[in-house]
Coordinates of C-alpha atoms in Angstrom, one line a residue:
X10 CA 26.8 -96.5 -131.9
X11 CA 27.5 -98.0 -135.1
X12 CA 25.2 -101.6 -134.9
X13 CA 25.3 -104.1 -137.7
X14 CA 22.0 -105.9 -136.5
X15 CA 22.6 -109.0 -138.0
X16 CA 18.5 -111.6 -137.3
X17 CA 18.6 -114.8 -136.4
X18 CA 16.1 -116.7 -138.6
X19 CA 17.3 -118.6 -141.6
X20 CA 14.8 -121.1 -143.7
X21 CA 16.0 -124.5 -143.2
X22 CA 14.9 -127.4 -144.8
X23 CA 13.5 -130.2 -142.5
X24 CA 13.6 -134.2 -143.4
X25 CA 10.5 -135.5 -141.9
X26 CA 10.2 -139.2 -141.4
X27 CA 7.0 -140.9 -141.3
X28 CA 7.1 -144.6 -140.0
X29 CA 3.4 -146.2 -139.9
X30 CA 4.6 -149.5 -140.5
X31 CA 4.0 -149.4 -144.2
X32 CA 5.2 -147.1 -147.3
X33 CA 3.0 -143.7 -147.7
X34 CA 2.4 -142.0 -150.9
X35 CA 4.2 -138.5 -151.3
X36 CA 1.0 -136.9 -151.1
X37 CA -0.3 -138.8 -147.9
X38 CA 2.9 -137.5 -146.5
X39 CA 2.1 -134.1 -147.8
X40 CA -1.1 -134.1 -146.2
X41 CA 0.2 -135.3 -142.8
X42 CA 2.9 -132.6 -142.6
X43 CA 0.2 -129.8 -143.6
X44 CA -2.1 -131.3 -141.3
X45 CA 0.3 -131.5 -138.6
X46 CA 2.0 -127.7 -138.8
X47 CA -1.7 -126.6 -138.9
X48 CA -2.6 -128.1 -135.7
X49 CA 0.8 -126.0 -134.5
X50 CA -0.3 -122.8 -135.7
X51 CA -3.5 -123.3 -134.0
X52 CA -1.9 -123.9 -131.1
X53 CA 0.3 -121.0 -130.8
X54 CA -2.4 -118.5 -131.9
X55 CA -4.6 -119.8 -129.1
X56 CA -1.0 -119.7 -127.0
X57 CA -1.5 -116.4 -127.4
X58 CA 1.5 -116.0 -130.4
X59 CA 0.5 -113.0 -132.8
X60 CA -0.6 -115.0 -136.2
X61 CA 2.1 -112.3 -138.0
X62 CA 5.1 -113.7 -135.7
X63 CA 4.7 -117.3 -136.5
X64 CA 6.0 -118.7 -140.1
X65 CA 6.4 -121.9 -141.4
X66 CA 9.5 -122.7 -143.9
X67 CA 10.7 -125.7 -145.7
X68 CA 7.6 -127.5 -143.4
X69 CA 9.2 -126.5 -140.3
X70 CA 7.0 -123.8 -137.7
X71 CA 9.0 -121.4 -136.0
X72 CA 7.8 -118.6 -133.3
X73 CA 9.9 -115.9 -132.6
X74 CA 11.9 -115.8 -135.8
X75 CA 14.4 -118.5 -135.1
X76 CA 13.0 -121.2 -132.7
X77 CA 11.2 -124.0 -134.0
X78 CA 7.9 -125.7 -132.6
X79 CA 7.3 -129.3 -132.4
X80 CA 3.5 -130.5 -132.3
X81 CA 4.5 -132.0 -129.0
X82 CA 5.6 -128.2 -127.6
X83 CA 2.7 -126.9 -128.8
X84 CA 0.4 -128.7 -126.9
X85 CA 2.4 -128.5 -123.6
X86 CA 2.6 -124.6 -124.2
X87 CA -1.7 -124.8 -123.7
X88 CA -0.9 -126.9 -120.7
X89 CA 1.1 -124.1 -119.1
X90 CA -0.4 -122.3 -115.3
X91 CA 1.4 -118.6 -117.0
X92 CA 3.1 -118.0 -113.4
X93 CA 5.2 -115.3 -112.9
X94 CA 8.7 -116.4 -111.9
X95 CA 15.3 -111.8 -118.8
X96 CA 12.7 -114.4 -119.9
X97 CA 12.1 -118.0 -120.1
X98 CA 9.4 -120.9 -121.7
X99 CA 7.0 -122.6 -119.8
X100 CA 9.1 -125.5 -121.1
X101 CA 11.9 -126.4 -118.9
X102 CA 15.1 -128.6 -119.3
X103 CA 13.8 -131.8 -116.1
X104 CA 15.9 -131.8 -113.6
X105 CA 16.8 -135.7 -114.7
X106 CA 19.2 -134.7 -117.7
X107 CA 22.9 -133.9 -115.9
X108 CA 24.4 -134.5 -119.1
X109 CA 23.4 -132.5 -122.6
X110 CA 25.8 -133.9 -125.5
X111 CA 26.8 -131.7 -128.3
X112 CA 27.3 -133.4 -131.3
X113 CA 29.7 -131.1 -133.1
X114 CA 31.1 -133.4 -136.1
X115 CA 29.8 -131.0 -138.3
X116 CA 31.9 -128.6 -137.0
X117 CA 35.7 -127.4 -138.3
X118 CA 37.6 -124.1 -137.8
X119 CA 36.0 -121.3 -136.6
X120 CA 33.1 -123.1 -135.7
X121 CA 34.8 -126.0 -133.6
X122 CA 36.5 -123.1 -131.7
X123 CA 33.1 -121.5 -131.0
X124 CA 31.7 -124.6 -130.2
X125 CA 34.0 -125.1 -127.5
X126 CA 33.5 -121.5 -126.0
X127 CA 29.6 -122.2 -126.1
X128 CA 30.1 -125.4 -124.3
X129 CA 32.6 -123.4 -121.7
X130 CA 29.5 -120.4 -121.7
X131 CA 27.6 -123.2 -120.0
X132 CA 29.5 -125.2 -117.9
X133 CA 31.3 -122.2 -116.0
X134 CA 28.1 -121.3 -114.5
X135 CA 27.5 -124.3 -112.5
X136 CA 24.3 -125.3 -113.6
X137 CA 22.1 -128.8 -113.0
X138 CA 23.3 -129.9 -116.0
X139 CA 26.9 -129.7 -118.1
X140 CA 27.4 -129.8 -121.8
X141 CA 29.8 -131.8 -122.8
X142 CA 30.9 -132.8 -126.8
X143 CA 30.2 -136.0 -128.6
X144 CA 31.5 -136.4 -132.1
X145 CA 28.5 -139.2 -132.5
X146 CA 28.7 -141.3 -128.9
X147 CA 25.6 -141.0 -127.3
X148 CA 27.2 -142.9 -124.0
X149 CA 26.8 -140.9 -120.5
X150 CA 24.4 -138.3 -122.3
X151 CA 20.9 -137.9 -120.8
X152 CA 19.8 -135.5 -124.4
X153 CA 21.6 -134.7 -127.5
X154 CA 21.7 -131.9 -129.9
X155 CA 23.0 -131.9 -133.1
X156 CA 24.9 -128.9 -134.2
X157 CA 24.2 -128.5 -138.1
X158 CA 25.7 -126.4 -140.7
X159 CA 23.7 -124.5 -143.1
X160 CA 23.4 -122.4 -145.9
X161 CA 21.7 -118.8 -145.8
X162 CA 22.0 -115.8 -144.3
X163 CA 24.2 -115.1 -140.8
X164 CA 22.7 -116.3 -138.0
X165 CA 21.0 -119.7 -136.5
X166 CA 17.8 -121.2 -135.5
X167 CA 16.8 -123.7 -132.7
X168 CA 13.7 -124.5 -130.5
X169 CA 12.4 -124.9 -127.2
X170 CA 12.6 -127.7 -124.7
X171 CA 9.8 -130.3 -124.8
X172 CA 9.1 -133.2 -122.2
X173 CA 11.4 -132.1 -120.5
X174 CA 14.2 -132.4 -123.3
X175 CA 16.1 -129.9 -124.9
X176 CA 15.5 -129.2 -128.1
X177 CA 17.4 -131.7 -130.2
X178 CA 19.1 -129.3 -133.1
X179 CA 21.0 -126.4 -133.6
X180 CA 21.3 -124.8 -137.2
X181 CA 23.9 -122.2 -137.9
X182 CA 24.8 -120.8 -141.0
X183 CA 28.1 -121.0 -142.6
X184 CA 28.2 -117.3 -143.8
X185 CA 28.4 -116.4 -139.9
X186 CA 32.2 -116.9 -140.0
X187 CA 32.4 -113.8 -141.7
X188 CA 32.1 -112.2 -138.9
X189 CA 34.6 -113.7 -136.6
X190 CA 35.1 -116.6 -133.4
X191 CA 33.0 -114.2 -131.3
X192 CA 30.1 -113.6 -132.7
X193 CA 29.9 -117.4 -134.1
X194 CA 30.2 -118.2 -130.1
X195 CA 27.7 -115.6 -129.5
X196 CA 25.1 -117.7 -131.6
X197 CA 25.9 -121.2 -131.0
X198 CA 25.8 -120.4 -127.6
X199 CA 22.3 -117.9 -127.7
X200 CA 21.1 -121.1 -129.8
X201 CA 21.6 -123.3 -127.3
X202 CA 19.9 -120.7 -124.7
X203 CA 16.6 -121.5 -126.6
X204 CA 16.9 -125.1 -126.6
X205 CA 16.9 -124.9 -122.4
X206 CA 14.2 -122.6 -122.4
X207 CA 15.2 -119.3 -122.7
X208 CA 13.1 -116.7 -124.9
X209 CA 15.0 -113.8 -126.4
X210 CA 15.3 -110.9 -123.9
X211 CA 13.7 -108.2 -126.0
X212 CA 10.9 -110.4 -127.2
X213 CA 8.3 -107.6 -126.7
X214 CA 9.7 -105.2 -129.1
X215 CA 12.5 -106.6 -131.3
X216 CA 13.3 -102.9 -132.6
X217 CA 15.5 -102.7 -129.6
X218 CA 18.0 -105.1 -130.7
X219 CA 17.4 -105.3 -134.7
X220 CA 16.2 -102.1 -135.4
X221 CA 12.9 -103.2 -136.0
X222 CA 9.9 -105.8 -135.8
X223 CA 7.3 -105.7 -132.8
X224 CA 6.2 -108.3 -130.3
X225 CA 7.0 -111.9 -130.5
X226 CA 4.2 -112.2 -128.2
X227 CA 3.9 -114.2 -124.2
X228 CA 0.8 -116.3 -123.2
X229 CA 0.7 -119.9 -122.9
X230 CA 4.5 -120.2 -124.0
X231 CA 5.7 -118.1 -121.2
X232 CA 7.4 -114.9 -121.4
X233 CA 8.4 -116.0 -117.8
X234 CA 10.2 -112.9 -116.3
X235 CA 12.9 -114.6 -114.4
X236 CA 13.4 -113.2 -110.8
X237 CA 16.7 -111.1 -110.8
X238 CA 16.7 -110.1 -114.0
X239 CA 15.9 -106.6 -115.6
X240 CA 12.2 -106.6 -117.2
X241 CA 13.4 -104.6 -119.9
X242 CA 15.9 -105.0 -122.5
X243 CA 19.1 -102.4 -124.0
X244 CA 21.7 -103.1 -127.2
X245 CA 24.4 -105.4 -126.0
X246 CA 22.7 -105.8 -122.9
X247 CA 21.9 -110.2 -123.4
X248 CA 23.5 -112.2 -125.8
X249 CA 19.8 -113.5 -125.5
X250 CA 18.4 -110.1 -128.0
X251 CA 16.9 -110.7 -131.0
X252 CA 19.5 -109.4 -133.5
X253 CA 23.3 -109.4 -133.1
X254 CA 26.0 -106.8 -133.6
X255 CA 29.2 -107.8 -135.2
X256 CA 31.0 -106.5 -132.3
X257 CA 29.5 -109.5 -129.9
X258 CA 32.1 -110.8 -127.4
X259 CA 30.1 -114.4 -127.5
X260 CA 30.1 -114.3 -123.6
X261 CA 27.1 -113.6 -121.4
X262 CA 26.0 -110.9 -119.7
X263 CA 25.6 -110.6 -116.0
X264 CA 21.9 -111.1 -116.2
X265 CA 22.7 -113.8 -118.9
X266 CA 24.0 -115.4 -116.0
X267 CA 21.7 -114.6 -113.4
X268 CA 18.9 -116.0 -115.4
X269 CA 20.2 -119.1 -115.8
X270 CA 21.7 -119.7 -112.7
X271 CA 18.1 -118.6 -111.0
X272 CA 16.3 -121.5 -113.4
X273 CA 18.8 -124.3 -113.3

C-alpha cells in the first residue's frame, strides 16, 4: 500500500503569562519558564516517559510527539493507581463538563468544514459530553478549547486533560489543507481525541503507523488499554495512530468508537 505518513508534531510557539502582582524582568521570566518545564521533564521521566520521547519547543513540553504537558498534568500523571481498564491517560474529561465549546473563529474554508465534521465525529457517538462551536461565547460551556492556526509542517498538536478539564488548545497547521477536507477532519478531530484523554493507538511502536520511531512510553500517564478494544495497532486501523496517510476519511474507526463510548 502506497502510505504518505504524514507526523503529527509541529513546534509551536507558546505566550506565557506570568502575573505575581508586579512586573518581572525578562530574565526572571526566563528563569521561571526553565525552571518550570524542568520540573515537567522530571516528572514524566519518573512517569515512566523515555527521556528520548519527551521534547521541549518554543518553551512548551510535549510527550508523545504532539501532545503538550502542563506542570499541573505532570504531577497528576505521579498521582495515577496505573489500573488496567485502544488506549487512554490516567487523565479523564470529569463527568461535570456536558458541554466542551470549540472556539473555531480562527477557522475559514477547509478548515471550518472540518471543524464541523470533527464536532459531528463527537457528538454522533452519544457521549457524557457534546461539542458544540463558539465563535468567542463562553455561555452554556462547562470547558473551552481554542482551535489555532499555525505555520509549519502538516499536522497538529494538543494535550491531555488536567483537573478534570480538557486540554484547552488545539494547533493545526495551515499547510494541512493540502491534503484535502478529510484528512484536515482526520486531525482536528484526532486532536481533539487527546485533549479527552486518548493516547495514540500505536504508541508502543510508532513504526506501525509512520514508518518509524519506537515507544512513546506508559507508566504513570496511563497507556490504559481500554476494554473492547484491540491491544495492538494496524495502518488505517484508528484515526488515533501516530502518523497519517493522505488517504484518511477523517471518520473513526469502529474501535475509535468503542473506546470512547466505553470511557465516556
Amino acid at each position: 500500500m502506497n502510505l504518505s505518513k504524514v507526523n503529527y508534531l509541529i513546534g509551536f510557539a507558546a505566550m506565557i503569562a506570568i502575573g505575581t502582582g508586579c512586573a518581572a524582568s525578562d530574565s526572571d521570566a526566563q528563569e521561571s519558564v526553565a525552571g518550570t518545564n524542568q520540573e515537567i521533564v522530571n516528572n514524566l521521566i519518573q512517569a515512566g516517559f523515555p527521556a528520548d520521547d519527551i521534547m521541549e519547543v518554543d518553551g512548551v513540553v510535549y510527550v508523545g510527539r504532539d501532545a503538550a504537558v502542563s506542570l499541573e498534568a505532570s504531577r497528576e500523571m505521579l498521582q495515577a493507581d496505573g489500573s488496567k481498564e485502544q488506549y487512554r491517560t490516567t487523565n479523564l474529561v470529569g463527568s461535570g463538563v456536558r458541554v466542551i465549546c470549540v472556539n473555531g473563529s480562527a477557522y475559514t474554508g477547509t478548515f471550518s468544514t472540518a471543524l464541523d465534521g470533527a464536532i459531528a465525529n463527537y457528538n454522533n457517538l452519544g457521549l457524557n459530553f457534546s461539542l458544540r462551536r463558539t465563535s468567542g461565547s463562553t455561555s452554556g460551556c462547562n470547558a473551552t478549547i481554542t482551535a489555532r492556526l499555525t505555520s509549519g509542517s502538516a499536522g497538529g498538536s494538543s494535550g491531555f486533560p488536567s483537573g478534570g478539564l480538557p486540554y484547552n488548545t488545539i494547533n493545526v497547521a495551515s499547510s494541512t489543507s493540502q491534503y484535502g477536507t478529510n484528512v484536515v477532519k482526520h486531525v482536528i478531530t484526532h486532536e481533539i481525541g487527546h485533549t479527552v484523554g486518548m493516547r495514540h493507538s500505536d504508541y508502543f511502536n510508532r513504526s506501525i503507523s509512520c514508518g518509524s520511531g519506537g515507544n512513546e512510553g506508559s507508566a504513570g500517564v496511563g497507556a490504559i488499554h481500554i476494554s473492547g478494544t484491540p491491544t495492538g495497532a494496524t495502518v488505517g486501523g484508528s484515526l488515533m495512530n501516530s502518523c497519517f496517510r493522505s488517504s484518511e476519511t477523517g471518520n473513526f474507526t469502529s474501535s475509535d468508537r468503542t473506546a470512547l463510548q466505553t470511557i465516556y
